[in-house]
């Protein structure tokens, strides 16, 4: 069954909970996207194009970590605007982490707020730069601080490779993210209640014995044949068959 912890609808308003729901939905879809097999060949294809020997730069004095951090942060901010992704900078005691990701929610100030994890991470500490693609993966490469211009080329090329003409899986994810934004704007309390009550009624009339059901604003999560199923309210209102078909297959 779908597990959702600490979602307190009693003390949080509709806008705040819709944002949390949208973030959760994106994270579930994002996990499936990371399992696709196109990431690894794209990463090594780009790395093979760039090296310090092939792209030698006369930099003068050794750059400081602060300079490299500021420089690469500007690089990621430019890419944020170019590819409609989100950028984040996180400081820690011994390093700075720069993130670029396609999974984000829009805040009330229209800023893009990354979900928990991102696709591209750049770490800068006192001695090196680490470029990493995908969380929990081995797709990473280390560079010296004075190779920051090579790192810039790698980052630009990675984004070009993955986002300029995205594969279907990334394109579908981007469409899904925009769809959730549209769902949030088009639903209101009345239509949400219609979807909730109709889904609940159909579920209880079925042969499904589970009482494990969670009804939010954007979706209803329920158990069918021992598996967690998520029904988006906007989709259900347009086509109730998306639920009845699943219940009939049981």
PDB file of N, CA, C and O in Angstrom, residues 140-197:
ATOM      1  N   UNK A 140      29.802   9.603 -11.252  1.00  0.00           N
ATOM      2  CA  UNK A 140      30.452  10.772 -10.673  1.00  0.00           C
ATOM      3  C   UNK A 140      31.866  10.898 -11.207  1.00  0.00           C
ATOM      4  O   UNK A 140      32.486   9.910 -11.616  1.00  0.00           O
ATOM      5  N   UNK A 141      32.374  12.124 -11.200  1.00  0.00           N
ATOM      6  CA  UNK A 141      33.735  12.375 -11.666  1.00  0.00           C
ATOM      7  C   UNK A 141      34.351  13.499 -10.835  1.00  0.00           C
ATOM      8  O   UNK A 141      33.670  14.487 -10.530  1.00  0.00           O
ATOM      9  N   UNK A 142      35.631  13.329 -10.461  1.00  0.00           N
ATOM     10  CA  UNK A 142      36.332  14.314  -9.640  1.00  0.00           C
ATOM     11  C   UNK A 142      37.224  15.200 -10.498  1.00  0.00           C
ATOM     12  O   UNK A 142      37.854  14.731 -11.450  1.00  0.00           O
ATOM     13  N   UNK A 143      37.298  16.479 -10.118  1.00  0.00           N
ATOM     14  CA  UNK A 143      38.150  17.436 -10.811  1.00  0.00           C
ATOM     15  C   UNK A 143      38.894  18.273  -9.780  1.00  0.00           C
ATOM     16  O   UNK A 143      38.410  18.486  -8.655  1.00  0.00           O
ATOM     17  N   UNK A 144      40.050  18.796 -10.174  1.00  0.00           N
ATOM     18  CA  UNK A 144      40.765  19.738  -9.337  1.00  0.00           C
ATOM     19  C   UNK A 144      40.065  21.101  -9.437  1.00  0.00           C
ATOM     20  O   UNK A 144      39.337  21.368 -10.386  1.00  0.00           O
ATOM     21  N   UNK A 145      40.323  21.951  -8.453  1.00  0.00           N
ATOM     22  CA  UNK A 145      39.681  23.263  -8.455  1.00  0.00           C
ATOM     23  C   UNK A 145      40.030  24.060  -9.710  1.00  0.00           C
ATOM     24  O   UNK A 145      39.191  24.795 -10.237  1.00  0.00           O
ATOM     25  N   UNK A 146      41.307  23.923 -10.199  1.00  0.00           N
ATOM     26  CA  UNK A 146      41.679  24.720 -11.369  1.00  0.00           C
ATOM     27  C   UNK A 146      41.114  24.163 -12.668  1.00  0.00           C
ATOM     28  O   UNK A 146      41.378  24.697 -13.749  1.00  0.00           O
ATOM     29  N   UNK A 147      40.288  23.115 -12.582  1.00  0.00           N
ATOM     30  CA  UNK A 147      39.613  22.562 -13.754  1.00  0.00           C
ATOM     31  C   UNK A 147      38.151  23.013 -13.825  1.00  0.00           C
ATOM     32  O   UNK A 147      37.332  22.380 -14.482  1.00  0.00           O
ATOM     33  N   UNK A 148      37.833  24.100 -13.152  1.00  0.00           N
ATOM     34  CA  UNK A 148      36.439  24.529 -13.082  1.00  0.00           C
ATOM     35  C   UNK A 148      35.851  24.868 -14.453  1.00  0.00           C
ATOM     36  O   UNK A 148      34.649  24.724 -14.674  1.00  0.00           O
ATOM     37  N   UNK A 149      36.710  25.308 -15.392  1.00  0.00           N
ATOM     38  CA  UNK A 149      36.196  25.595 -16.731  1.00  0.00           C
ATOM     39  C   UNK A 149      35.877  24.308 -17.494  1.00  0.00           C
ATOM     40  O   UNK A 149      34.940  24.280 -18.309  1.00  0.00           O
ATOM     41  N   UNK A 150      36.635  23.257 -17.231  1.00  0.00           N
ATOM     42  CA  UNK A 150      36.292  21.951 -17.798  1.00  0.00           C
ATOM     43  C   UNK A 150      34.965  21.483 -17.213  1.00  0.00           C
ATOM     44  O   UNK A 150      34.101  20.956 -17.926  1.00  0.00           O
ATOM     45  N   UNK A 151      34.796  21.678 -15.908  1.00  0.00           N
ATOM     46  CA  UNK A 151      33.532  21.313 -15.245  1.00  0.00           C
ATOM     47  C   UNK A 151      32.373  22.086 -15.851  1.00  0.00           C
ATOM     48  O   UNK A 151      31.293  21.530 -16.089  1.00  0.00           O
ATOM     49  N   UNK A 152      32.584  23.356 -16.132  1.00  0.00           N
ATOM     50  CA  UNK A 152      31.538  24.145 -16.784  1.00  0.00           C
ATOM     51  C   UNK A 152      31.133  23.520 -18.112  1.00  0.00           C
ATOM     52  O   UNK A 152      29.939  23.392 -18.416  1.00  0.00           O
ATOM     53  N   UNK A 153      32.115  23.108 -18.901  1.00  0.00           N
ATOM     54  CA  UNK A 153      31.818  22.476 -20.186  1.00  0.00           C
ATOM     55  C   UNK A 153      31.064  21.172 -20.015  1.00  0.00           C
ATOM     56  O   UNK A 153      30.142  20.860 -20.780  1.00  0.00           O
ATOM     57  N   UNK A 154      31.462  20.387 -19.009  1.00  0.00           N
ATOM     58  CA  UNK A 154      30.788  19.113 -18.738  1.00  0.00           C
ATOM     59  C   UNK A 154      29.326  19.351 -18.353  1.00  0.00           C
ATOM     60  O   UNK A 154      28.413  18.688 -18.861  1.00  0.00           O
ATOM     61  N   UNK A 155      29.098  20.303 -17.477  1.00  0.00           N
ATOM     62  CA  UNK A 155      27.734  20.596 -17.026  1.00  0.00           C
ATOM     63  C   UNK A 155      26.878  21.095 -18.188  1.00  0.00           C
ATOM     64  O   UNK A 155      25.740  20.646 -18.377  1.00  0.00           O
ATOM     65  N   UNK A 156      27.405  22.030 -18.958  1.00  0.00           N
ATOM     66  CA  UNK A 156      26.664  22.543 -20.116  1.00  0.00           C
ATOM     67  C   UNK A 156      26.339  21.425 -21.102  1.00  0.00           C
ATOM     68  O   UNK A 156      25.226  21.347 -21.636  1.00  0.00           O
ATOM     69  N   UNK A 157      27.325  20.569 -21.343  1.00  0.00           N
ATOM     70  CA  UNK A 157      27.149  19.494 -22.309  1.00  0.00           C
ATOM     71  C   UNK A 157      26.154  18.450 -21.808  1.00  0.00           C
ATOM     72  O   UNK A 157      25.358  17.908 -22.581  1.00  0.00           O
ATOM     73  N   UNK A 158      26.199  18.161 -20.511  1.00  0.00           N
ATOM     74  CA  UNK A 158      25.239  17.209 -19.935  1.00  0.00           C
ATOM     75  C   UNK A 158      23.806  17.702 -20.109  1.00  0.00           C
ATOM     76  O   UNK A 158      22.909  16.939 -20.480  1.00  0.00           O
ATOM     77  N   UNK A 159      23.603  18.974 -19.807  1.00  0.00           N
ATOM     78  CA  UNK A 159      22.255  19.540 -19.959  1.00  0.00           C
ATOM     79  C   UNK A 159      21.826  19.552 -21.422  1.00  0.00           C
ATOM     80  O   UNK A 159      20.658  19.297 -21.741  1.00  0.00           O
ATOM     81  N   UNK A 160      22.766  19.847 -22.302  1.00  0.00           N
ATOM     82  CA  UNK A 160      22.461  19.816 -23.735  1.00  0.00           C
ATOM     83  C   UNK A 160      22.066  18.405 -24.164  1.00  0.00           C
ATOM     84  O   UNK A 160      21.087  18.204 -24.895  1.00  0.00           O
ATOM     85  N   UNK A 161      22.833  17.430 -23.691  1.00  0.00           N
ATOM     86  CA  UNK A 161      22.595  16.040 -24.055  1.00  0.00           C
ATOM     87  C   UNK A 161      21.241  15.540 -23.551  1.00  0.00           C
ATOM     88  O   UNK A 161      20.523  14.817 -24.246  1.00  0.00           O
ATOM     89  N   UNK A 162      20.885  15.929 -22.318  1.00  0.00           N
ATOM     90  CA  UNK A 162      19.692  15.373 -21.677  1.00  0.00           C
ATOM     91  C   UNK A 162      18.431  16.206 -21.878  1.00  0.00           C
ATOM     92  O   UNK A 162      17.327  15.651 -21.910  1.00  0.00           O
ATOM     93  N   UNK A 163      18.587  17.520 -22.038  1.00  0.00           N
ATOM     94  CA  UNK A 163      17.413  18.395 -21.982  1.00  0.00           C
ATOM     95  C   UNK A 163      17.118  19.178 -23.261  1.00  0.00           C
ATOM     96  O   UNK A 163      15.994  19.654 -23.431  1.00  0.00           O
ATOM     97  N   UNK A 164      18.093  19.333 -24.145  1.00  0.00           N
ATOM     98  CA  UNK A 164      17.831  20.100 -25.367  1.00  0.00           C
ATOM     99  C   UNK A 164      16.808  19.390 -26.244  1.00  0.00           C
ATOM    100  O   UNK A 164      15.892  20.010 -26.794  1.00  0.00           O
ATOM    101  N   UNK A 165      16.969  18.082 -26.395  1.00  0.00           N
ATOM    102  CA  UNK A 165      16.003  17.250 -27.124  1.00  0.00           C
ATOM    103  C   UNK A 165      15.786  16.005 -26.276  1.00  0.00           C
ATOM    104  O   UNK A 165      16.340  14.937 -26.565  1.00  0.00           O
ATOM    105  N   UNK A 166      15.020  16.126 -25.184  1.00  0.00           N
ATOM    106  CA  UNK A 166      14.930  15.047 -24.194  1.00  0.00           C
ATOM    107  C   UNK A 166      14.324  13.765 -24.737  1.00  0.00           C
ATOM    108  O   UNK A 166      13.477  13.793 -25.630  1.00  0.00           O
ATOM    109  N   UNK A 167      14.783  12.654 -24.181  1.00  0.00           N
ATOM    110  CA  UNK A 167      14.185  11.360 -24.519  1.00  0.00           C
ATOM    111  C   UNK A 167      12.748  11.348 -24.014  1.00  0.00           C
ATOM    112  O   UNK A 167      12.338  12.180 -23.199  1.00  0.00           O
ATOM    113  N   UNK A 168      11.977  10.377 -24.462  1.00  0.00           N
ATOM    114  CA  UNK A 168      10.549  10.327 -24.144  1.00  0.00           C
ATOM    115  C   UNK A 168      10.297  10.304 -22.638  1.00  0.00           C
ATOM    116  O   UNK A 168       9.367  10.944 -22.140  1.00  0.00           O
ATOM    117  N   UNK A 169      11.124   9.572 -21.899  1.00  0.00           N
ATOM    118  CA  UNK A 169      10.892   9.448 -20.457  1.00  0.00           C
ATOM    119  C   UNK A 169      11.008  10.799 -19.749  1.00  0.00           C
ATOM    120  O   UNK A 169      10.200  11.119 -18.870  1.00  0.00           O
ATOM    121  N   UNK A 170      12.002  11.595 -20.134  1.00  0.00           N
ATOM    122  CA  UNK A 170      12.146  12.921 -19.534  1.00  0.00           C
ATOM    123  C   UNK A 170      11.032  13.841 -20.003  1.00  0.00           C
ATOM    124  O   UNK A 170      10.450  14.602 -19.218  1.00  0.00           O
ATOM    125  N   UNK A 171      10.712  13.772 -21.297  1.00  0.00           N
ATOM    126  CA  UNK A 171       9.634  14.599 -21.838  1.00  0.00           C
ATOM    127  C   UNK A 171       8.307  14.287 -21.152  1.00  0.00           C
ATOM    128  O   UNK A 171       7.543  15.201 -20.800  1.00  0.00           O
ATOM    129  N   UNK A 172       8.028  12.998 -20.933  1.00  0.00           N
ATOM    130  CA  UNK A 172       6.791  12.598 -20.255  1.00  0.00           C
ATOM    131  C   UNK A 172       6.772  13.119 -18.819  1.00  0.00           C
ATOM    132  O   UNK A 172       5.721  13.543 -18.315  1.00  0.00           O
ATOM    133  N   UNK A 173       7.926  13.072 -18.143  1.00  0.00           N
ATOM    134  CA  UNK A 173       8.001  13.584 -16.779  1.00  0.00           C
ATOM    135  C   UNK A 173       7.721  15.079 -16.745  1.00  0.00           C
ATOM    136  O   UNK A 173       6.989  15.571 -15.883  1.00  0.00           O
ATOM    137  N   UNK A 174       8.295  15.823 -17.680  1.00  0.00           N
ATOM    138  CA  UNK A 174       8.076  17.265 -17.740  1.00  0.00           C
ATOM    139  C   UNK A 174       6.600  17.593 -17.991  1.00  0.00           C
ATOM    140  O   UNK A 174       6.049  18.540 -17.411  1.00  0.00           O
ATOM    141  N   UNK A 175       5.948  16.803 -18.851  1.00  0.00           N
ATOM    142  CA  UNK A 175       4.522  16.995 -19.118  1.00  0.00           C
ATOM    143  C   UNK A 175       3.694  16.697 -17.875  1.00  0.00           C
ATOM    144  O   UNK A 175       2.712  17.385 -17.582  1.00  0.00           O
ATOM    145  N   UNK A 176       4.098  15.660 -17.141  1.00  0.00           N
ATOM    146  CA  UNK A 176       3.392  15.280 -15.909  1.00  0.00           C
ATOM    147  C   UNK A 176       3.512  16.394 -14.864  1.00  0.00           C
ATOM    148  O   UNK A 176       2.534  16.728 -14.191  1.00  0.00           O
ATOM    149  N   UNK A 177       4.706  16.985 -14.743  1.00  0.00           N
ATOM    150  CA  UNK A 177       4.896  18.075 -13.798  1.00  0.00           C
ATOM    151  C   UNK A 177       3.980  19.251 -14.131  1.00  0.00           C
ATOM    152  O   UNK A 177       3.343  19.855 -13.253  1.00  0.00           O
ATOM    153  N   UNK A 178       3.901  19.590 -15.417  1.00  0.00           N
ATOM    154  CA  UNK A 178       3.040  20.701 -15.839  1.00  0.00           C
ATOM    155  C   UNK A 178       1.569  20.347 -15.651  1.00  0.00           C
ATOM    156  O   UNK A 178       0.754  21.220 -15.321  1.00  0.00           O
ATOM    157  N   UNK A 179       1.232  19.081 -15.865  1.00  0.00           N
ATOM    158  CA  UNK A 179      -0.153  18.640 -15.677  1.00  0.00           C
ATOM    159  C   UNK A 179      -0.586  18.825 -14.221  1.00  0.00           C
ATOM    160  O   UNK A 179      -1.715  19.266 -13.952  1.00  0.00           O
ATOM    161  N   UNK A 180       0.289  18.513 -13.279  1.00  0.00           N
ATOM    162  CA  UNK A 180      -0.050  18.684 -11.867  1.00  0.00           C
ATOM    163  C   UNK A 180      -0.287  20.152 -11.539  1.00  0.00           C
ATOM    164  O   UNK A 180      -1.168  20.478 -10.726  1.00  0.00           O
ATOM    165  N   UNK A 181       0.485  21.038 -12.158  1.00  0.00           N
ATOM    166  CA  UNK A 181       0.250  22.476 -11.973  1.00  0.00           C
ATOM    167  C   UNK A 181      -1.138  22.859 -12.487  1.00  0.00           C
ATOM    168  O   UNK A 181      -1.870  23.630 -11.849  1.00  0.00           O
ATOM    169  N   UNK A 182      -1.498  22.313 -13.651  1.00  0.00           N
ATOM    170  CA  UNK A 182      -2.816  22.594 -14.235  1.00  0.00           C
ATOM    171  C   UNK A 182      -3.928  22.023 -13.364  1.00  0.00           C
ATOM    172  O   UNK A 182      -4.958  22.681 -13.148  1.00  0.00           O
ATOM    173  N   UNK A 183      -3.738  20.809 -12.869  1.00  0.00           N
ATOM    174  CA  UNK A 183      -4.732  20.195 -11.987  1.00  0.00           C
ATOM    175  C   UNK A 183      -4.982  21.066 -10.765  1.00  0.00           C
ATOM    176  O   UNK A 183      -6.130  21.281 -10.355  1.00  0.00           O
ATOM    177  N   UNK A 184      -3.904  21.558 -10.172  1.00  0.00           N
ATOM    178  CA  UNK A 184      -4.034  22.373  -8.967  1.00  0.00           C
ATOM    179  C   UNK A 184      -4.861  23.634  -9.229  1.00  0.00           C
ATOM    180  O   UNK A 184      -5.686  24.031  -8.412  1.00  0.00           O
ATOM    181  N   UNK A 185      -4.644  24.238 -10.387  1.00  0.00           N
ATOM    182  CA  UNK A 185      -5.353  25.477 -10.715  1.00  0.00           C
ATOM    183  C   UNK A 185      -6.818  25.229 -11.073  1.00  0.00           C
ATOM    184  O   UNK A 185      -7.674  26.081 -10.834  1.00  0.00           O
ATOM    185  N   UNK A 186      -7.113  24.074 -11.656  1.00  0.00           N
ATOM    186  CA  UNK A 186      -8.465  23.831 -12.167  1.00  0.00           C
ATOM    187  C   UNK A 186      -9.404  23.219 -11.129  1.00  0.00           C
ATOM    188  O   UNK A 186     -10.624  23.317 -11.271  1.00  0.00           O
ATOM    189  N   UNK A 187      -8.848  22.598 -10.099  1.00  0.00           N
ATOM    190  CA  UNK A 187      -9.699  21.981  -9.079  1.00  0.00           C
ATOM    191  C   UNK A 187     -10.106  23.003  -8.019  1.00  0.00           C
ATOM    192  O   UNK A 187      -9.352  23.903  -7.671  1.00  0.00           O
ATOM    193  N   UNK A 188     -11.317  22.832  -7.502  1.00  0.00           N
ATOM    194  CA  UNK A 188     -11.769  23.626  -6.370  1.00  0.00           C
ATOM    195  C   UNK A 188     -12.403  22.684  -5.346  1.00  0.00           C
ATOM    196  O   UNK A 188     -12.536  21.478  -5.589  1.00  0.00           O
ATOM    197  N   UNK A 189     -12.808  23.222  -4.219  1.00  0.00           N
ATOM    198  CA  UNK A 189     -13.328  22.357  -3.148  1.00  0.00           C
ATOM    199  C   UNK A 189     -14.542  21.547  -3.593  1.00  0.00           C
ATOM    200  O   UNK A 189     -14.706  20.383  -3.213  1.00  0.00           O
ATOM    201  N   UNK A 190     -15.393  22.137  -4.431  1.00  0.00           N
ATOM    202  CA  UNK A 190     -16.584  21.433  -4.888  1.00  0.00           C
ATOM    203  C   UNK A 190     -16.232  20.252  -5.780  1.00  0.00           C
ATOM    204  O   UNK A 190     -16.723  19.135  -5.579  1.00  0.00           O
ATOM    205  N   UNK A 191     -15.366  20.489  -6.785  1.00  0.00           N
ATOM    206  CA  UNK A 191     -15.007  19.405  -7.693  1.00  0.00           C
ATOM    207  C   UNK A 191     -14.181  18.338  -6.983  1.00  0.00           C
ATOM    208  O   UNK A 191     -14.290  17.140  -7.281  1.00  0.00           O
ATOM    209  N   UNK A 192     -13.363  18.766  -6.029  1.00  0.00           N
ATOM    210  CA  UNK A 192     -12.573  17.810  -5.251  1.00  0.00           C
ATOM    211  C   UNK A 192     -13.499  16.903  -4.435  1.00  0.00           C
ATOM    212  O   UNK A 192     -13.306  15.684  -4.378  1.00  0.00           O
ATOM    213  N   UNK A 193     -14.513  17.485  -3.826  1.00  0.00           N
ATOM    214  CA  UNK A 193     -15.436  16.692  -3.019  1.00  0.00           C
ATOM    215  C   UNK A 193     -16.242  15.727  -3.889  1.00  0.00           C
ATOM    216  O   UNK A 193     -16.528  14.589  -3.478  1.00  0.00           O
ATOM    217  N   UNK A 194     -16.603  16.154  -5.087  1.00  0.00           N
ATOM    218  CA  UNK A 194     -17.314  15.255  -6.010  1.00  0.00           C
ATOM    219  C   UNK A 194     -16.433  14.055  -6.345  1.00  0.00           C
ATOM    220  O   UNK A 194     -16.880  12.904  -6.319  1.00  0.00           O
ATOM    221  N   UNK A 195     -15.171  14.328  -6.658  1.00  0.00           N
ATOM    222  CA  UNK A 195     -14.239  13.242  -6.983  1.00  0.00           C
ATOM    223  C   UNK A 195     -14.036  12.324  -5.794  1.00  0.00           C
ATOM    224  O   UNK A 195     -14.087  11.087  -5.919  1.00  0.00           O
ATOM    225  N   UNK A 196     -13.828  12.893  -4.611  1.00  0.00           N
ATOM    226  CA  UNK A 196     -13.597  12.090  -3.408  1.00  0.00           C
ATOM    227  C   UNK A 196     -14.768  11.161  -3.112  1.00  0.00           C
ATOM    228  O   UNK A 196     -14.587   9.951  -2.910  1.00  0.00           O
ATOM    229  N   UNK A 197     -15.966  11.733  -3.085  1.00  0.00           N
ATOM    230  CA  UNK A 197     -17.143  10.944  -2.716  1.00  0.00           C
ATOM    231  C   UNK A 197     -17.432   9.871  -3.766  1.00  0.00           C
ATOM    232  O   UNK A 197     -17.817   8.737  -3.419  1.00  0.00           O
TER     233      UNK A 197
END
